[in-house]
């Protein structure tokens, strides 16, 4: 490789974790997978009881599954993501359905909105992939008004999809270590991330089925559609890529409830609905003893109006 080519490669390398994540997710065609998991968003919208006129923010919304589910219920929707082409898909889909949504390129770890802006905040298989999980959780709560509702759908650690991502990391470890996104798919992880800032917690284990005519076709879809899988394969040697596909086929076979020519794999996820706690009322200021003036000879300690009457002659 020439020095010029090396310089080009260095110049094109992501400079920040956000840029690296953007490049990874942009490498795939995630909207194609998104069309196959749309029922997750419809189920979440129903569980949240989204109402007309509510201000809703969908974080890491991709091509708009949950944003559109909310817009169908006449919420005022803002859909954010770090991948601009994903938001282009969301706007086009909204136009086809004659729905109104706003879109904005925004990082889940640094949302460009004021405190307490939204009535509902959602994220479907999105915020769990944030690099700084505590920061993303804090931002999500910050922009949600007290008493507002939080809705999440998160992959779980024991799901088939979690196994796929673990395989990709085994064969092609990421250049920089990243926290496990599956932390968001456990009750303990949710408690660690959201703490006592939420109440009325409803956490359900649900599943969505992924189908394909064959294991080979399912692998092709993941290879082309899912950015983390595609970028991992790009770092593998041909032999490693073949071994990865063989391990994937074994993994999918173990989860398959259909036949080899009718692949039907249930993928578990958590559906989470919570309410942000209202801020406690501020205590009324109490005068401190030090703030009371000391009585002096010129300032009687009692109000004359409170003094007993003088005896009459």
Short mmCIF file of C-alpha atoms in Angstrom, two decimals:
data_model
loop_
_atom_site.label_atom_id
_atom_site.label_comp_id
_atom_site.label_asym_id
_atom_site.label_seq_id
_atom_site.Cartn_x
_atom_site.Cartn_y
_atom_site.Cartn_z
CA UNK A 1 0.00 0.00 0.00
CA UNK A 2 1.36 3.41 -0.92
CA UNK A 3 1.74 6.23 1.58
CA UNK A 4 -1.05 8.04 -0.23
CA UNK A 5 -3.38 5.07 0.22
CA UNK A 6 -2.38 4.80 3.87
CA UNK A 7 -3.15 8.46 4.40
CA UNK A 8 -6.53 8.04 2.74
CA UNK A 9 -7.31 5.09 4.97
CA UNK A 10 -6.30 7.00 8.09
CA UNK A 11 -8.27 10.05 7.01
CA UNK A 12 -11.34 7.91 6.44
CA UNK A 13 -11.07 6.05 9.75
CA UNK A 14 -13.76 6.94 12.31
CA UNK A 15 -12.37 9.44 14.82
CA UNK A 16 -14.91 8.93 17.61
CA UNK A 17 -17.00 6.05 18.96
CA UNK A 18 -20.10 7.69 17.47
CA UNK A 19 -18.50 7.87 14.03
CA UNK A 20 -17.40 4.24 14.33
CA UNK A 21 -20.95 3.19 15.25
CA UNK A 22 -22.37 5.25 12.39
CA UNK A 23 -20.03 3.57 9.90
CA UNK A 24 -20.84 0.10 11.26
CA UNK A 25 -24.62 0.47 11.07
CA UNK A 26 -24.49 2.28 7.74
CA UNK A 27 -22.59 -0.68 6.27
CA UNK A 28 -25.72 -2.83 6.28
CA UNK A 29 -29.29 -2.47 5.01
CA UNK A 30 -30.94 -2.65 8.42
CA UNK A 31 -34.24 -1.34 7.09
CA UNK A 32 -34.69 -4.71 5.34
CA UNK A 33 -34.52 -6.49 8.68
CA UNK A 34 -36.68 -3.74 10.16
CA UNK A 35 -39.60 -4.62 7.90
CA UNK A 36 -39.57 -8.14 9.39
CA UNK A 37 -39.76 -6.99 13.00
CA UNK A 38 -42.46 -4.34 12.63
CA UNK A 39 -44.88 -6.19 14.97
CA UNK A 40 -42.52 -5.40 17.86
CA UNK A 41 -43.15 -1.67 17.40
CA UNK A 42 -46.91 -2.06 17.07
CA UNK A 43 -46.98 -4.11 20.27
CA UNK A 44 -44.90 -1.50 22.10
CA UNK A 45 -47.14 1.35 20.91
CA UNK A 46 -50.19 -0.48 22.25
CA UNK A 47 -48.52 -1.20 25.59
CA UNK A 48 -47.60 2.49 25.95
CA UNK A 49 -51.16 3.59 25.18
CA UNK A 50 -49.87 6.37 22.91
CA UNK A 51 -52.44 9.14 22.54
CA UNK A 52 -53.13 11.84 19.95
CA UNK A 53 -51.06 14.97 20.42
CA UNK A 54 -48.47 13.47 22.74
CA UNK A 55 -44.88 14.51 22.08
CA UNK A 56 -42.90 11.33 21.39
CA UNK A 57 -39.17 10.88 20.83
CA UNK A 58 -37.91 7.67 19.23
CA UNK A 59 -34.18 7.26 19.95
CA UNK A 60 -31.98 5.31 17.52
CA UNK A 61 -35.15 4.84 15.51
CA UNK A 62 -33.52 3.53 12.33
CA UNK A 63 -35.93 3.44 9.42
CA UNK A 64 -38.86 4.38 11.61
CA UNK A 65 -40.76 1.29 12.77
CA UNK A 66 -41.69 2.68 16.18
CA UNK A 67 -41.92 6.28 15.01
CA UNK A 68 -44.48 5.26 12.40
CA UNK A 69 -46.43 3.12 14.87
CA UNK A 70 -46.73 6.21 17.09
CA UNK A 71 -47.61 8.49 14.17
CA UNK A 72 -50.47 6.15 13.24
CA UNK A 73 -51.86 7.02 16.66
CA UNK A 74 -51.55 10.76 15.91
CA UNK A 75 -48.68 11.45 18.27
CA UNK A 76 -46.29 14.30 17.43
CA UNK A 77 -43.25 12.21 16.60
CA UNK A 78 -39.55 12.99 16.38
CA UNK A 79 -37.36 10.12 15.14
CA UNK A 80 -33.60 10.30 15.71
CA UNK A 81 -30.67 8.18 14.58
CA UNK A 82 -26.95 8.60 13.89
CA UNK A 83 -27.28 7.16 10.35
CA UNK A 84 -28.79 9.74 7.94
CA UNK A 85 -29.81 7.19 5.25
CA UNK A 86 -31.89 5.34 7.85
CA UNK A 87 -33.85 8.52 8.53
CA UNK A 88 -34.29 9.01 4.78
CA UNK A 89 -36.07 5.64 4.73
CA UNK A 90 -38.22 6.70 7.69
CA UNK A 91 -39.34 9.87 5.92
CA UNK A 92 -40.13 8.01 2.71
CA UNK A 93 -42.17 5.42 4.58
CA UNK A 94 -44.06 8.16 6.40
CA UNK A 95 -44.84 9.83 3.09
CA UNK A 96 -46.24 6.62 1.61
CA UNK A 97 -48.59 6.30 4.61
CA UNK A 98 -49.47 10.03 4.65
CA UNK A 99 -48.04 10.34 8.16
CA UNK A 100 -46.25 13.33 9.65
CA UNK A 101 -42.98 12.75 11.52
CA UNK A 102 -39.93 14.88 12.21
CA UNK A 103 -36.46 13.36 11.85
CA UNK A 104 -33.14 14.54 13.21
CA UNK A 105 -29.62 13.12 13.14
CA UNK A 106 -28.77 12.87 16.83
CA UNK A 107 -26.58 10.79 19.13
CA UNK A 108 -28.40 8.97 21.93
CA UNK A 109 -25.60 10.03 24.26
CA UNK A 110 -26.05 13.76 23.54
CA UNK A 111 -29.64 14.57 22.62
CA UNK A 112 -30.25 18.13 21.33
CA UNK A 113 -33.42 18.70 23.37
CA UNK A 114 -34.26 20.57 26.54
CA UNK A 115 -35.08 18.84 29.79
CA UNK A 116 -38.63 17.47 30.17
CA UNK A 117 -39.50 17.99 26.49
CA UNK A 118 -41.33 14.74 25.66
CA UNK A 119 -44.37 12.91 27.01
CA UNK A 120 -43.14 9.55 25.71
CA UNK A 121 -39.63 8.30 24.86
CA UNK A 122 -39.06 5.03 22.99
CA UNK A 123 -36.22 2.95 21.61
CA UNK A 124 -36.56 -0.37 19.82
CA UNK A 125 -33.33 -2.39 19.61
CA UNK A 126 -31.48 0.92 19.38
CA UNK A 127 -30.28 2.60 22.54
CA UNK A 128 -28.97 -0.71 23.86
CA UNK A 129 -26.10 -0.41 21.35
CA UNK A 130 -24.92 2.95 22.73
CA UNK A 131 -21.22 3.01 23.57
CA UNK A 132 -21.69 4.88 26.87
CA UNK A 133 -24.74 3.15 28.30
CA UNK A 134 -25.04 5.23 31.47
CA UNK A 135 -24.85 8.46 29.51
CA UNK A 136 -27.49 7.29 27.01
CA UNK A 137 -29.81 6.21 29.83
CA UNK A 138 -29.35 9.57 31.53
CA UNK A 139 -30.14 11.48 28.34
CA UNK A 140 -33.25 9.39 27.74
CA UNK A 141 -34.56 10.23 31.21
CA UNK A 142 -33.50 13.88 31.01
CA UNK A 143 -35.66 14.70 27.98
CA UNK A 144 -38.67 12.78 29.33
CA UNK A 145 -40.99 14.88 31.48
CA UNK A 146 -41.77 13.73 35.03
CA UNK A 147 -44.75 11.40 34.79
CA UNK A 148 -43.91 10.64 31.15
CA UNK A 149 -43.74 7.10 29.81
CA UNK A 150 -40.67 5.20 28.67
CA UNK A 151 -40.96 2.28 26.24
CA UNK A 152 -38.14 -0.06 25.21
CA UNK A 153 -37.70 -3.25 23.22
CA UNK A 154 -34.32 -4.89 23.86
CA UNK A 155 -32.72 -8.15 22.75
CA UNK A 156 -31.99 -10.56 25.60
CA UNK A 157 -28.68 -12.31 26.40
CA UNK A 158 -29.97 -15.82 25.65
CA UNK A 159 -31.68 -15.06 22.35
CA UNK A 160 -30.61 -16.42 18.99
CA UNK A 161 -29.71 -12.92 17.82
CA UNK A 162 -27.49 -12.39 20.85
CA UNK A 163 -25.73 -15.64 19.92
CA UNK A 164 -25.17 -14.36 16.38
CA UNK A 165 -23.57 -11.12 17.61
CA UNK A 166 -21.41 -13.08 20.06
CA UNK A 167 -20.19 -15.28 17.21
CA UNK A 168 -19.32 -12.22 15.14
CA UNK A 169 -17.35 -10.81 18.06
CA UNK A 170 -15.55 -14.13 18.55
CA UNK A 171 -14.34 -14.35 14.96
CA UNK A 172 -13.66 -10.63 14.53
CA UNK A 173 -13.30 -8.79 17.84
CA UNK A 174 -14.10 -5.08 17.47
CA UNK A 175 -11.10 -2.73 17.31
CA UNK A 176 -12.21 -1.08 20.57
CA UNK A 177 -13.87 -2.99 23.42
CA UNK A 178 -17.53 -2.10 23.82
CA UNK A 179 -20.01 -2.85 26.61
CA UNK A 180 -22.44 -5.68 26.00
CA UNK A 181 -25.70 -4.34 24.57
CA UNK A 182 -27.45 -7.30 26.20
CA UNK A 183 -27.19 -5.55 29.56
CA UNK A 184 -30.36 -3.72 28.51
CA UNK A 185 -32.04 -7.09 28.02
CA UNK A 186 -31.97 -8.04 31.71
CA UNK A 187 -33.94 -6.76 34.69
CA UNK A 188 -30.73 -6.25 36.63
CA UNK A 189 -29.21 -4.22 33.81
CA UNK A 190 -32.30 -2.04 33.54
CA UNK A 191 -32.19 -1.42 37.29
CA UNK A 192 -28.51 -0.48 37.12
CA UNK A 193 -29.07 1.91 34.23
CA UNK A 194 -32.35 3.54 35.26
CA UNK A 195 -32.09 3.23 39.02
CA UNK A 196 -34.90 4.71 41.07
CA UNK A 197 -35.74 7.34 38.44
CA UNK A 198 -38.63 5.21 37.15
CA UNK A 199 -41.73 3.59 38.57
CA UNK A 200 -44.72 1.52 37.39
CA UNK A 201 -42.35 -0.92 35.72
CA UNK A 202 -43.81 -3.52 33.38
CA UNK A 203 -41.20 -5.87 31.92
CA UNK A 204 -42.37 -8.73 29.69
CA UNK A 205 -40.40 -11.44 27.90
CA UNK A 206 -41.78 -11.67 24.35
CA UNK A 207 -40.50 -13.06 21.06
CA UNK A 208 -40.51 -12.27 17.36
CA UNK A 209 -40.04 -15.03 14.79
CA UNK A 210 -37.47 -14.68 12.02
CA UNK A 211 -38.18 -16.87 9.01
CA UNK A 212 -36.24 -17.87 5.91
CA UNK A 213 -36.47 -20.63 3.27
CA UNK A 214 -33.03 -21.96 4.29
CA UNK A 215 -30.13 -21.42 6.65
CA UNK A 216 -28.01 -20.19 3.75
CA UNK A 217 -30.59 -17.54 2.87
CA UNK A 218 -30.89 -16.43 6.48
CA UNK A 219 -27.11 -16.08 6.69
CA UNK A 220 -27.06 -14.06 3.46
CA UNK A 221 -29.67 -11.70 4.88
CA UNK A 222 -27.72 -11.12 8.06
CA UNK A 223 -24.50 -10.69 6.09
CA UNK A 224 -26.04 -7.99 3.90
CA UNK A 225 -28.58 -6.40 6.24
CA UNK A 226 -26.94 -6.20 9.68
CA UNK A 227 -24.05 -3.76 9.91
CA UNK A 228 -22.18 -5.43 12.82
CA UNK A 229 -22.24 -8.79 11.00
CA UNK A 230 -21.17 -7.28 7.71
CA UNK A 231 -18.28 -5.32 9.21
CA UNK A 232 -17.15 -8.36 11.21
CA UNK A 233 -17.09 -10.50 8.07
CA UNK A 234 -15.03 -7.84 6.30
CA UNK A 235 -12.30 -8.36 8.93
CA UNK A 236 -12.27 -12.18 8.60
CA UNK A 237 -10.12 -14.35 6.39
CA UNK A 238 -12.00 -16.58 3.91
CA UNK A 239 -11.44 -19.62 6.14
CA UNK A 240 -12.68 -17.77 9.21
CA UNK A 241 -15.75 -16.55 7.30
CA UNK A 242 -16.58 -20.13 6.31
CA UNK A 243 -16.22 -21.30 9.91
CA UNK A 244 -18.38 -18.41 11.06
CA UNK A 245 -21.14 -19.41 8.65
CA UNK A 246 -20.93 -23.04 9.80
CA UNK A 247 -21.24 -21.97 13.44
CA UNK A 248 -24.14 -19.70 12.55
CA UNK A 249 -25.95 -22.59 10.84
CA UNK A 250 -25.45 -24.73 13.93
CA UNK A 251 -26.74 -21.92 16.17
CA UNK A 252 -29.80 -21.30 14.02
CA UNK A 253 -30.50 -25.04 13.76
CA UNK A 254 -30.60 -25.31 17.57
CA UNK A 255 -33.18 -22.52 17.77
CA UNK A 256 -35.19 -23.53 14.71
CA UNK A 257 -38.69 -24.78 15.44
CA UNK A 258 -39.38 -25.49 11.75
CA UNK A 259 -37.66 -27.75 9.23
CA UNK A 260 -34.40 -27.28 7.29
CA UNK A 261 -36.39 -25.99 4.32
CA UNK A 262 -38.65 -23.86 6.53
CA UNK A 263 -36.54 -21.96 9.03
CA UNK A 264 -38.60 -20.42 11.85
CA UNK A 265 -36.51 -19.08 14.73
CA UNK A 266 -38.14 -17.39 17.76
CA UNK A 267 -35.98 -14.51 19.02
CA UNK A 268 -36.62 -13.39 22.60
CA UNK A 269 -36.74 -9.74 23.62
CA UNK A 270 -37.87 -7.65 26.57
CA UNK A 271 -40.74 -5.21 26.24
CA UNK A 272 -40.30 -2.52 28.87
CA UNK A 273 -42.84 0.15 29.86
CA UNK A 274 -42.00 2.50 32.73
CA UNK A 275 -42.94 5.92 34.07
CA UNK A 276 -40.44 8.59 35.02
CA UNK A 277 -40.93 9.52 38.64
CA UNK A 278 -42.18 13.01 39.40
CA UNK A 279 -39.63 15.21 41.10
CA UNK A 280 -40.23 15.46 44.86
CA UNK A 281 -41.55 18.85 45.99
CA UNK A 282 -38.87 21.20 47.22
CA UNK A 283 -39.08 21.79 50.98
CA UNK A 284 -40.18 25.24 52.10
CA UNK A 285 -37.23 27.30 53.33
CA UNK A 286 -37.11 27.50 57.12
CA UNK A 287 -35.51 30.49 58.84
CA UNK A 288 -32.39 29.50 60.69
CA UNK A 289 -31.92 30.56 64.31
CA UNK A 290 -28.83 32.51 63.30
CA UNK A 291 -30.94 34.67 60.98
CA UNK A 292 -33.11 36.10 63.83
CA UNK A 293 -31.81 39.51 65.00
CA UNK A 294 -30.67 39.76 68.59
CA UNK A 295 -32.79 42.10 70.73
CA UNK A 296 -31.14 45.38 71.72
CA UNK A 297 -31.95 48.17 74.12
CA UNK A 298 -33.43 50.17 71.26
CA UNK A 299 -35.41 47.27 69.83
CA UNK A 300 -37.69 45.56 72.35
CA UNK A 301 -37.89 41.82 72.13
CA UNK A 302 -41.70 41.86 72.14
CA UNK A 303 -44.12 43.56 69.83
CA UNK A 304 -45.82 46.32 71.85
CA UNK A 305 -49.15 45.12 70.56
CA UNK A 306 -48.55 41.83 72.33
CA UNK A 307 -47.54 43.39 75.67
CA UNK A 308 -50.03 43.22 78.59
CA UNK A 309 -51.98 46.45 79.25
CA UNK A 310 -50.67 48.88 81.85
CA UNK A 311 -52.70 48.86 85.10
CA UNK A 312 -55.02 51.84 85.43
CA UNK A 313 -54.67 54.29 88.30
#
